[in-house]
mmCIF file of C-alpha atoms in Angstrom:
data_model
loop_
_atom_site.group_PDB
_atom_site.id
_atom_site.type_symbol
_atom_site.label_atom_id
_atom_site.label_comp_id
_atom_site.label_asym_id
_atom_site.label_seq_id
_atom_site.Cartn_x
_atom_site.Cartn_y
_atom_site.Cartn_z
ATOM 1 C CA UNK A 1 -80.068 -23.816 -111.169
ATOM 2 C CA UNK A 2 -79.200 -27.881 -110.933
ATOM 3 C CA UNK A 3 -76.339 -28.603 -113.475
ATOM 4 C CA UNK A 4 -77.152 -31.204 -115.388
ATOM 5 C CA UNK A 5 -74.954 -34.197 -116.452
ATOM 6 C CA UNK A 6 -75.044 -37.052 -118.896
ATOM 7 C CA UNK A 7 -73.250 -39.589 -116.340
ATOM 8 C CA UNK A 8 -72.706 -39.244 -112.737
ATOM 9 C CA UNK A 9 -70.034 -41.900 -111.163
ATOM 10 C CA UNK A 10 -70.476 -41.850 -107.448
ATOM 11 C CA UNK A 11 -67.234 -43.316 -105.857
ATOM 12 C CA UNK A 12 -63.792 -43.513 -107.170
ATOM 13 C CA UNK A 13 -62.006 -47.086 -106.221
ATOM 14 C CA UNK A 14 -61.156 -49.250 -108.996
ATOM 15 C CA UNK A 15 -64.462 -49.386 -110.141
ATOM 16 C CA UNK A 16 -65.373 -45.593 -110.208
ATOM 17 C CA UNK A 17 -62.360 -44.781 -112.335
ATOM 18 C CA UNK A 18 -62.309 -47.310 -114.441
ATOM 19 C CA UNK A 19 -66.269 -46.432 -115.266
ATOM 20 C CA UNK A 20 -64.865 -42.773 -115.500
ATOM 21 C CA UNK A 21 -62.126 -43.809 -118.140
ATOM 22 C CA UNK A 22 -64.614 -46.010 -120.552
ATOM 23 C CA UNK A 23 -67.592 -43.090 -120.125
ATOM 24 C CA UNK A 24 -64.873 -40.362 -121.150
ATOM 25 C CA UNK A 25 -63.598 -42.360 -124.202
ATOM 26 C CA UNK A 26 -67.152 -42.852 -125.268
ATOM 27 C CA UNK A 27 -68.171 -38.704 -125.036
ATOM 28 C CA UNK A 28 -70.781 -39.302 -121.773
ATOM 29 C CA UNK A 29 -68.276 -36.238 -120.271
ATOM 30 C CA UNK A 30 -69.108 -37.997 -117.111
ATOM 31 C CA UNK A 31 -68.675 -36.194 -113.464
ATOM 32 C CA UNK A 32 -67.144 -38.562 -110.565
ATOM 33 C CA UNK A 33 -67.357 -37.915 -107.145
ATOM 34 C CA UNK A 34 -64.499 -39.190 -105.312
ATOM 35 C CA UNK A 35 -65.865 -39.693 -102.151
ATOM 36 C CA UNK A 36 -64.999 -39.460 -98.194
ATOM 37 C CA UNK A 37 -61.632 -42.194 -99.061
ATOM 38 C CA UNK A 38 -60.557 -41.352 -103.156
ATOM 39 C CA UNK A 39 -59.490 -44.342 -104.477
ATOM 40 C CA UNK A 40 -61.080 -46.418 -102.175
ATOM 41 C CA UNK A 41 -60.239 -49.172 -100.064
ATOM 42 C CA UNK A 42 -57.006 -50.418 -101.641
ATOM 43 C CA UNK A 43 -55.522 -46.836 -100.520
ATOM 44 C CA UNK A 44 -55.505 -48.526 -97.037
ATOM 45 C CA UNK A 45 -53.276 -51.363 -98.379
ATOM 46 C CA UNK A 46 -49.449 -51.355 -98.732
ATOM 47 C CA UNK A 47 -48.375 -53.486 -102.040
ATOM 48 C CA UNK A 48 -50.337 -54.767 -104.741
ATOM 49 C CA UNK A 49 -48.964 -57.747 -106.259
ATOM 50 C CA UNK A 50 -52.067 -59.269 -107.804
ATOM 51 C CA UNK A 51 -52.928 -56.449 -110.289
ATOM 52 C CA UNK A 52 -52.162 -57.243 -113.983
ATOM 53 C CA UNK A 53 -49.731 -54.872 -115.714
ATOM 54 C CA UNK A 54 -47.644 -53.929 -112.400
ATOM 55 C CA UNK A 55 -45.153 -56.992 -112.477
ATOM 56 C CA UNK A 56 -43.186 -55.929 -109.484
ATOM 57 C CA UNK A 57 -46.140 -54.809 -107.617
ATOM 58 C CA UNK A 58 -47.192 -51.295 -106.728
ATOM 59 C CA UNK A 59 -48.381 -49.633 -103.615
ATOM 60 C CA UNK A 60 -52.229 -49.292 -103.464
ATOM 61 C CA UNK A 61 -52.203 -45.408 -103.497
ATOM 62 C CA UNK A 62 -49.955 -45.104 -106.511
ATOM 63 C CA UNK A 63 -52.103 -47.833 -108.498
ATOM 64 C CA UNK A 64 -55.406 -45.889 -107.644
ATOM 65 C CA UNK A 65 -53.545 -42.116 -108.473
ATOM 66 C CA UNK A 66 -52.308 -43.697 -112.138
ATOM 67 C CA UNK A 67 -56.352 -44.860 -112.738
ATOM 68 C CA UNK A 68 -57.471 -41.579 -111.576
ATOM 69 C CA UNK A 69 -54.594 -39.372 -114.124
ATOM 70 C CA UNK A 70 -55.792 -41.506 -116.985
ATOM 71 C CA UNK A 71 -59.628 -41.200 -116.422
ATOM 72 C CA UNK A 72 -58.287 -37.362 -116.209
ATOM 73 C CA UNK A 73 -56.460 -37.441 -119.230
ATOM 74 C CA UNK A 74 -59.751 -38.166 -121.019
ATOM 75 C CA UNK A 75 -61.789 -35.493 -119.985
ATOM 76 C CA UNK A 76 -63.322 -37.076 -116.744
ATOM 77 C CA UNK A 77 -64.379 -34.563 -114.070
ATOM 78 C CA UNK A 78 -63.683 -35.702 -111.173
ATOM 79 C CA UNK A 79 -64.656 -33.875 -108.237
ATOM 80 C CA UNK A 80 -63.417 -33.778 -104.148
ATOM 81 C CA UNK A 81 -66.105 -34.300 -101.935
ATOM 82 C CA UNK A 82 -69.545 -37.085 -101.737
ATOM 83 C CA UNK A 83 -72.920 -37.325 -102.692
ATOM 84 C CA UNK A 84 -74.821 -37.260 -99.268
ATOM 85 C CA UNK A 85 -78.541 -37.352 -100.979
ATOM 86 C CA UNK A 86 -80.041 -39.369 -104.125
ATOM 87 C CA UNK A 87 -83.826 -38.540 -105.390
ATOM 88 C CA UNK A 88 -84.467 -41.628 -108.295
ATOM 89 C CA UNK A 89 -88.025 -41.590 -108.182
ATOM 90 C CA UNK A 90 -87.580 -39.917 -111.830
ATOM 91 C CA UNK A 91 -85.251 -39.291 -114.703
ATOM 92 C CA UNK A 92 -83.292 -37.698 -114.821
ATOM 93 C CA UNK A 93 -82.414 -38.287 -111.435
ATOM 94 C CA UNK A 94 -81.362 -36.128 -109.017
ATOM 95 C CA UNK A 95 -78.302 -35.948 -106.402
ATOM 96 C CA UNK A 96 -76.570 -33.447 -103.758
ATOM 97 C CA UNK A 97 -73.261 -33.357 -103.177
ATOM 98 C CA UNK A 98 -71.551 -32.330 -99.667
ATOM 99 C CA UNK A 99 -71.008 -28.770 -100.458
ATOM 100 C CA UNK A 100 -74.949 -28.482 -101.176
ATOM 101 C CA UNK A 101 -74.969 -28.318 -104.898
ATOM 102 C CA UNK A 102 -78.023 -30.047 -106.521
ATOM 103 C CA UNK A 103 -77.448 -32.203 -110.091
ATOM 104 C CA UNK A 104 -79.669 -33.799 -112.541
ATOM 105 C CA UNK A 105 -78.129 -37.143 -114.361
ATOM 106 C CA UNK A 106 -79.267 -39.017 -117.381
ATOM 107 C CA UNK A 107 -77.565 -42.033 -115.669
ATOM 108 C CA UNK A 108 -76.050 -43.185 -112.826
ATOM 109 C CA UNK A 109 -72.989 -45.606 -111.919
ATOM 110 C CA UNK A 110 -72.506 -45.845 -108.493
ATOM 111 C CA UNK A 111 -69.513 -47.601 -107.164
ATOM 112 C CA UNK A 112 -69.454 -46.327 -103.507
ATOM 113 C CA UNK A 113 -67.539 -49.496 -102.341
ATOM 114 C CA UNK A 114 -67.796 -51.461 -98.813
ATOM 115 C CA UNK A 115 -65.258 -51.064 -95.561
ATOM 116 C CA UNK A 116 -63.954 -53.910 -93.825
ATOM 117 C CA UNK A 117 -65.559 -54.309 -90.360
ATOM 118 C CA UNK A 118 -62.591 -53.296 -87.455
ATOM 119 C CA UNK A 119 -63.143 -54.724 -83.926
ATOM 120 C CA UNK A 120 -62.048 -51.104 -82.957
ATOM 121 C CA UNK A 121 -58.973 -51.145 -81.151
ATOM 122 C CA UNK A 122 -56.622 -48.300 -81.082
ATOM 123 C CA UNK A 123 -53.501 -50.573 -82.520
ATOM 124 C CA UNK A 124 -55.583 -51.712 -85.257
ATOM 125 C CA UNK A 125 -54.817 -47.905 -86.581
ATOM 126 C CA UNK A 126 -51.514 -48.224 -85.251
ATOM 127 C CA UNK A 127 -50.301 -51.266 -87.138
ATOM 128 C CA UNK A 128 -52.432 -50.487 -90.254
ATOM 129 C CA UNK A 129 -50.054 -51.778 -92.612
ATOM 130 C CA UNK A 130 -47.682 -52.748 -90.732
ATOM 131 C CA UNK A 131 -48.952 -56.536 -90.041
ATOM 132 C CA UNK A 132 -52.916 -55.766 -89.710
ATOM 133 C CA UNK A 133 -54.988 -56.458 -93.068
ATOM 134 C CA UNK A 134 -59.090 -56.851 -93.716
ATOM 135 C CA UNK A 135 -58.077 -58.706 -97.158
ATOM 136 C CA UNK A 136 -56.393 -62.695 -96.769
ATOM 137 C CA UNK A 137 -56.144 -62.805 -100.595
ATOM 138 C CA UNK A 138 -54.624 -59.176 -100.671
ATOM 139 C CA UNK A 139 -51.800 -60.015 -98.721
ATOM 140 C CA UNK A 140 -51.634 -63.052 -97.822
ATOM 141 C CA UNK A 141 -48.545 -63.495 -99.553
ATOM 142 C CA UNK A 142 -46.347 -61.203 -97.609
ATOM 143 C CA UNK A 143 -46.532 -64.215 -94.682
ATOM 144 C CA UNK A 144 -45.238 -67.185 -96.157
ATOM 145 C CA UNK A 145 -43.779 -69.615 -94.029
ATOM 146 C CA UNK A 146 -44.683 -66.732 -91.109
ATOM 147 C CA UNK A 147 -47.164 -66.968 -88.020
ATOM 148 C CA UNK A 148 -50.652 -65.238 -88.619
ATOM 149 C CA UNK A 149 -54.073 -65.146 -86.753
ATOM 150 C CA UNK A 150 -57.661 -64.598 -88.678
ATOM 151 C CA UNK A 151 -60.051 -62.693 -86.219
ATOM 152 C CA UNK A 152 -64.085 -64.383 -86.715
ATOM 153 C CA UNK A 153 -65.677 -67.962 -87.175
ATOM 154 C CA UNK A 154 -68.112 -67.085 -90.524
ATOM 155 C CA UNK A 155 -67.399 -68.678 -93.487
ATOM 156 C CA UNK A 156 -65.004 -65.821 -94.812
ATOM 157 C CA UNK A 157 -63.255 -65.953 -91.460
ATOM 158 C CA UNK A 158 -62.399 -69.760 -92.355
ATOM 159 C CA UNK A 159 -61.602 -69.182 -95.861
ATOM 160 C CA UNK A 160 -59.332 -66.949 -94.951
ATOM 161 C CA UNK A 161 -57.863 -69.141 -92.607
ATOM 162 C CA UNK A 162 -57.363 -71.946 -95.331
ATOM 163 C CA UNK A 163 -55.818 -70.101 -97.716
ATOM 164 C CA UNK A 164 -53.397 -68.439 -95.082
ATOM 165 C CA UNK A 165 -52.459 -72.028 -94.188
ATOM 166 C CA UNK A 166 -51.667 -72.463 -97.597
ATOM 167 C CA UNK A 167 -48.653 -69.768 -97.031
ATOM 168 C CA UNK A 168 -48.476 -69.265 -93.722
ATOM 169 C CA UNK A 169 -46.562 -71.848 -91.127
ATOM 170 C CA UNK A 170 -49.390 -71.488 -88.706
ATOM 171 C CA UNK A 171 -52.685 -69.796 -88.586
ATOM 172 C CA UNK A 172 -54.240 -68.895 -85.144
ATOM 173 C CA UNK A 173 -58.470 -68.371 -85.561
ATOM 174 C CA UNK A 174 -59.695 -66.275 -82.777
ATOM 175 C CA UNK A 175 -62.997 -66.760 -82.087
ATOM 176 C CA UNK A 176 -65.396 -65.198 -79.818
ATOM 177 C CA UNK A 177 -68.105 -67.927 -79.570
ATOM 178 C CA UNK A 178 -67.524 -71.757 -78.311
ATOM 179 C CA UNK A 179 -68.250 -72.651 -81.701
ATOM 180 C CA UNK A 180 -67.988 -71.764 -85.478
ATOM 181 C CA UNK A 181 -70.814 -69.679 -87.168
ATOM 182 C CA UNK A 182 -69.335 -71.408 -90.624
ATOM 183 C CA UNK A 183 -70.903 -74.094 -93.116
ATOM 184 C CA UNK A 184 -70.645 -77.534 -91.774
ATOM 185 C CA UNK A 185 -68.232 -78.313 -94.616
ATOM 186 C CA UNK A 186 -65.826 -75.320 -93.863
ATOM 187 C CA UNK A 187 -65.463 -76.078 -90.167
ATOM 188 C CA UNK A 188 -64.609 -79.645 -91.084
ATOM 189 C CA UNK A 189 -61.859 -78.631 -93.772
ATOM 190 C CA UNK A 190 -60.723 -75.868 -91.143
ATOM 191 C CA UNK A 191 -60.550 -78.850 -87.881
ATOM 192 C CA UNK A 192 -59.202 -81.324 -90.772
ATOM 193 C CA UNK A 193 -56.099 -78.259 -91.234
ATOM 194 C CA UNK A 194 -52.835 -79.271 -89.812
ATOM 195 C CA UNK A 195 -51.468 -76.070 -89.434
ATOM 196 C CA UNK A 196 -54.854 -74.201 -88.050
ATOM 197 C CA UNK A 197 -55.381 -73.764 -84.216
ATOM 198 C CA UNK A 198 -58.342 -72.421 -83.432
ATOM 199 C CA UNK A 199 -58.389 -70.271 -79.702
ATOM 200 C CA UNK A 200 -62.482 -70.750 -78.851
ATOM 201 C CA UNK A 201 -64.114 -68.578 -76.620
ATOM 202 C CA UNK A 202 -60.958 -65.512 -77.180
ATOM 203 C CA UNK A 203 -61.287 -62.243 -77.722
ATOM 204 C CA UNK A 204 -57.843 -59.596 -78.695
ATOM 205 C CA UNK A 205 -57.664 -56.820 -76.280
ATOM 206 C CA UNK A 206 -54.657 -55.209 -78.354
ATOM 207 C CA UNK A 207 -51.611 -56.107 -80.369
ATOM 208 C CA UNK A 208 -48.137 -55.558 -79.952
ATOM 209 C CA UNK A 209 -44.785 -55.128 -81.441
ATOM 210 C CA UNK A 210 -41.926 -52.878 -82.058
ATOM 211 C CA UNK A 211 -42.701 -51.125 -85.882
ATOM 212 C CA UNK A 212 -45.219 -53.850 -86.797
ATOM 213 C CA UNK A 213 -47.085 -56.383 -85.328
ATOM 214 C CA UNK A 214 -44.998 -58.959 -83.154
ATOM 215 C CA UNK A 215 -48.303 -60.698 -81.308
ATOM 216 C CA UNK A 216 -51.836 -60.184 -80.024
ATOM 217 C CA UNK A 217 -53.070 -59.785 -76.409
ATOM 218 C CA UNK A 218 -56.021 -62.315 -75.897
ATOM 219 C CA UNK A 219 -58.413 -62.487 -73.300
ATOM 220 C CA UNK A 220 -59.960 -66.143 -72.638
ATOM 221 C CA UNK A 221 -63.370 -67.016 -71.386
ATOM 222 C CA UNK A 222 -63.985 -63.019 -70.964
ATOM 223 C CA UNK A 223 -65.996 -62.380 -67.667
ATOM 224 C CA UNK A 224 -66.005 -66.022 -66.668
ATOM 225 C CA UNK A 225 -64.782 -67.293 -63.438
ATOM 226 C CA UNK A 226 -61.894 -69.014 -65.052
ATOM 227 C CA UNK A 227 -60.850 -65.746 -67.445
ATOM 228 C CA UNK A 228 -57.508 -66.218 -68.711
ATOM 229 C CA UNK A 229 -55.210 -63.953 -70.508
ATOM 230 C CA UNK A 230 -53.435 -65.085 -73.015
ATOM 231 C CA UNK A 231 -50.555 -63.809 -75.531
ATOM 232 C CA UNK A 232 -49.811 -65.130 -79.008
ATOM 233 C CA UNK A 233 -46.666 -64.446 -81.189
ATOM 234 C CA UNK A 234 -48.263 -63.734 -84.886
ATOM 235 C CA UNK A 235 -46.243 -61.618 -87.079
ATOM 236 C CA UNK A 236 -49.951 -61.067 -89.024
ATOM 237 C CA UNK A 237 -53.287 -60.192 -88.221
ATOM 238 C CA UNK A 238 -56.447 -60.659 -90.554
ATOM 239 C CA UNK A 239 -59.691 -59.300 -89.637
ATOM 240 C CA UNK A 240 -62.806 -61.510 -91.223
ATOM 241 C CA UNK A 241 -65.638 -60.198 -89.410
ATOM 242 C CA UNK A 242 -67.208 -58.879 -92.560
ATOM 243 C CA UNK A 243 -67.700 -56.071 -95.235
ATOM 244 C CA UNK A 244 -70.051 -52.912 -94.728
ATOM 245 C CA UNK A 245 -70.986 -51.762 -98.710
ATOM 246 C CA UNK A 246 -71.271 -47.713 -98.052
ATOM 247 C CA UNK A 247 -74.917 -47.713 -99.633
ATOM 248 C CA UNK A 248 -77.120 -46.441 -97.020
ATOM 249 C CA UNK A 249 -78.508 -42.991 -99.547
ATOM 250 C CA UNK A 250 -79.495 -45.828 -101.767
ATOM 251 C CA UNK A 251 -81.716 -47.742 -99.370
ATOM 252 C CA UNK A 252 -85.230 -46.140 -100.031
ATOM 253 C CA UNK A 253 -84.684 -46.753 -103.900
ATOM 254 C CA UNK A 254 -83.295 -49.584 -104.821
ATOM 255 C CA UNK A 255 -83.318 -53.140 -103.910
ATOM 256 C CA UNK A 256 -80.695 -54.685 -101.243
ATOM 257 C CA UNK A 257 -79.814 -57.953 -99.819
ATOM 258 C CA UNK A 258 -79.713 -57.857 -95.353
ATOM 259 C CA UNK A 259 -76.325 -56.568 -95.597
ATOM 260 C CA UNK A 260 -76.663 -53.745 -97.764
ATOM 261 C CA UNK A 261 -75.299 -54.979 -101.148
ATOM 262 C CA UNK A 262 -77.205 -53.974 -104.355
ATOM 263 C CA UNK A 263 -78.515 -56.164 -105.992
ATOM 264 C CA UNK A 264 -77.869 -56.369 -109.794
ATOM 265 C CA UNK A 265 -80.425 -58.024 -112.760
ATOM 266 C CA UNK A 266 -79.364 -60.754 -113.864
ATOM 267 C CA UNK A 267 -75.062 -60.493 -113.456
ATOM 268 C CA UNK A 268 -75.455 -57.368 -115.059
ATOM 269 C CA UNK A 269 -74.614 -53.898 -113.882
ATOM 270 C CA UNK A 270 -77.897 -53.029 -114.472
ATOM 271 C CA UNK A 271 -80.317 -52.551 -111.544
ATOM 272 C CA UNK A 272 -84.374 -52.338 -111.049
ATOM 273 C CA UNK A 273 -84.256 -48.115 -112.057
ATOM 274 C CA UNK A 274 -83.420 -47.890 -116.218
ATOM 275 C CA UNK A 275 -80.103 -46.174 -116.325
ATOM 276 C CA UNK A 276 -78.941 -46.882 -113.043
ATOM 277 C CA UNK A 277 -76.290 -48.751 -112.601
ATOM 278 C CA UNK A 278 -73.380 -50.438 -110.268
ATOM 279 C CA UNK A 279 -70.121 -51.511 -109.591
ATOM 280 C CA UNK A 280 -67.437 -52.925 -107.732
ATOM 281 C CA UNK A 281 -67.625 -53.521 -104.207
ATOM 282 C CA UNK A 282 -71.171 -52.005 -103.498
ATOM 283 C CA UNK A 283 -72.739 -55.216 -105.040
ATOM 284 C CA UNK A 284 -69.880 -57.719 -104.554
ATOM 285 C CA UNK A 285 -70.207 -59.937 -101.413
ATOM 286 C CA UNK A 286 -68.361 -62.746 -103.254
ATOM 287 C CA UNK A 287 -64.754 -61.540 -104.453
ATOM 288 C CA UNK A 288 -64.217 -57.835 -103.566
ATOM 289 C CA UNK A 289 -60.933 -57.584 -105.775
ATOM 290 C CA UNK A 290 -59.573 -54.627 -107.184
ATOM 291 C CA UNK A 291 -59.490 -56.083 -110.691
ATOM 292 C CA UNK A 292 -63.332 -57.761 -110.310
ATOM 293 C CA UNK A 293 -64.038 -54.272 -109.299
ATOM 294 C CA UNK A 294 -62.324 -52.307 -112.219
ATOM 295 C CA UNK A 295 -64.551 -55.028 -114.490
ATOM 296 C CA UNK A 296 -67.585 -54.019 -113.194
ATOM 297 C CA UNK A 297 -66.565 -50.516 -114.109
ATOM 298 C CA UNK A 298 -65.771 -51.121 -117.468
ATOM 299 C CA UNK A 299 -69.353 -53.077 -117.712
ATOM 300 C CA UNK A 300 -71.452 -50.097 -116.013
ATOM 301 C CA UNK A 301 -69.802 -47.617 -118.264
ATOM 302 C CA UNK A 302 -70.772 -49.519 -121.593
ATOM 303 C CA UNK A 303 -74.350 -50.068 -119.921
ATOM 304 C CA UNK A 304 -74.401 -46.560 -119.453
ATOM 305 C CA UNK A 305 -73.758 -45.800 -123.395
ATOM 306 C CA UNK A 306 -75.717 -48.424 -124.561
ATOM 307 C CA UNK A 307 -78.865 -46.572 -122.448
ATOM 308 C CA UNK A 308 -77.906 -43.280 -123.345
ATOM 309 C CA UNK A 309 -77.868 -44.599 -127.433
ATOM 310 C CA UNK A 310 -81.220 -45.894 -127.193
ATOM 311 C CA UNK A 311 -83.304 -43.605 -125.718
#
């Protein structure tokens, strides 16, 4: 016997519990499935000082546990555990869950999120935290007037690189290639930089420091003649080699750009499949904030309604 729900909310960042607070309040007694990393993403982080209504900051974990208690406190069920199979070849549509349990929805909010690419080093675990961050804008902040180095040499890895120079008293780019993968006009404001060096041709082998991150271990010219190894003092260390959007059960049914982010109609939450809908990270390649993401919940969840009313 499949249970059968009015709203299923895959994922629970900022996005899936905000959806699962606005779907509660409007009677959709919606079911969320928190997912391999409840709360998401920002769970990884230390302090969030960017999020309105905290105004001396709070730690990631304790934001995401205060969204999850109030999409509780109206009725939400919110369930351990991830869908691991969609069928939407029909309404209502189908899913199964982890533990093998089969349900029918009338709609659909996904909000499964992206990860941050690692280069996967060991200390990268070790210092998570403690000096090594996927998100410039997140945390930026905590290195003003402080020594940092951006891993990558895409566009995002020399945005990031700008706006660290903005705080930061220098900003190290480490970049594998001879030469930046960037937009003609970001390499030139990056090279135009005071304050940016950028280490061609390096790759980190590790990072050290005694209870956070006191410098990388660089390798220069890797498996040339002339290899060199290098050290850097950084007290910060951004990785900006990209985003992975966890939407691979989606792939046979709805559309996605090459990197795997869904594509929306038109701005809207709404995708290709009526009553179907996403938000946060999944389909945000551009600003992959916690608040962007907690708007797109809010926006999937009144879609959602606004379905359900009409048909």
């Amino acid at each position: 016997m499949k249970e059968h729900v009015k709203c299923l909310i895959i994922g629970s960042g900022p996005a899936g519990y905000t959806a699962a607070i606005y779907a509660s309040r409007a009677n959709l007694a919606p079911v969320e499935y928190s997912g391999m990393q409840p709360g998401g993403q920002l769970t990884q982080t230390t302090e969030v000082e960017n999020f309105p209504g905290y105004p001396e900051g709070v730690m990631g974990q304790h934001m995401m546990d205060d969204l999850r208690q109030q999409a509780l406190r109206f009725g939400a069920d919110i369930r351990d555990g991830e869908i691991v199979e969609v069928e939407f070849s029909a309404r209502p549509y189908k899913a199964t869950d982890s533990d093998g349990r089969e349900l029918e929805a009338d709609t659909v909010i996904i909000a499964t999120g992206a990860s941050a690419k690692y280069l996967g080093l060991e200390d990268e675990k070790k210092y998570a935290g403690l000096g090594v961050s996927a998100c410039a804008t997140c945390d930026g902040f905590f290195y003003r007037k402080r020594t940092v180095a951006v891993v990558g040499g895409g566009d995002t890895a020399c945005e990031d690189a700008l706006y660290l120079a903005g705080l930061a008293k220098k900003v190290y780019l480490i970049v594998r290639k001879p030469y930046l993968r960037a937009s003609k006009v970001m390499q030139q404001r990056v090279m135009d930089t005071e304050n940016i060096e950028i280490l061609f041709e390096h790759n980190t082998l590790g990072l050290f420091g005694d209870g956070g991150v006191e410098g990388a271990h660089l390798v220069k010219r890797k498996g040339e003649p002339d290899e060199q190894l290098v050290d850097i003092d950084i007290d910060g260390f951004f990785l900006a080699i990209g985003h992975k959007p966890n939407t691979d059960i989606f792939r046979q049914w709805l559309p996605m750009d090459e990197v795997g982010y869904l594509k929306k109609i038109d701005g809207t939450p709404r995708t290709v499949l009526p009553g179907i809908f996403v938000a946060g990270d999944c389909a945000d390649p551009t600003y992959r904030q916690a608040i962007t993401a907690a708007g797109t919940g809010c926006q999937a969840a009144i879609e959602a309604e606004r379905f359900l009313l009409g048909q």
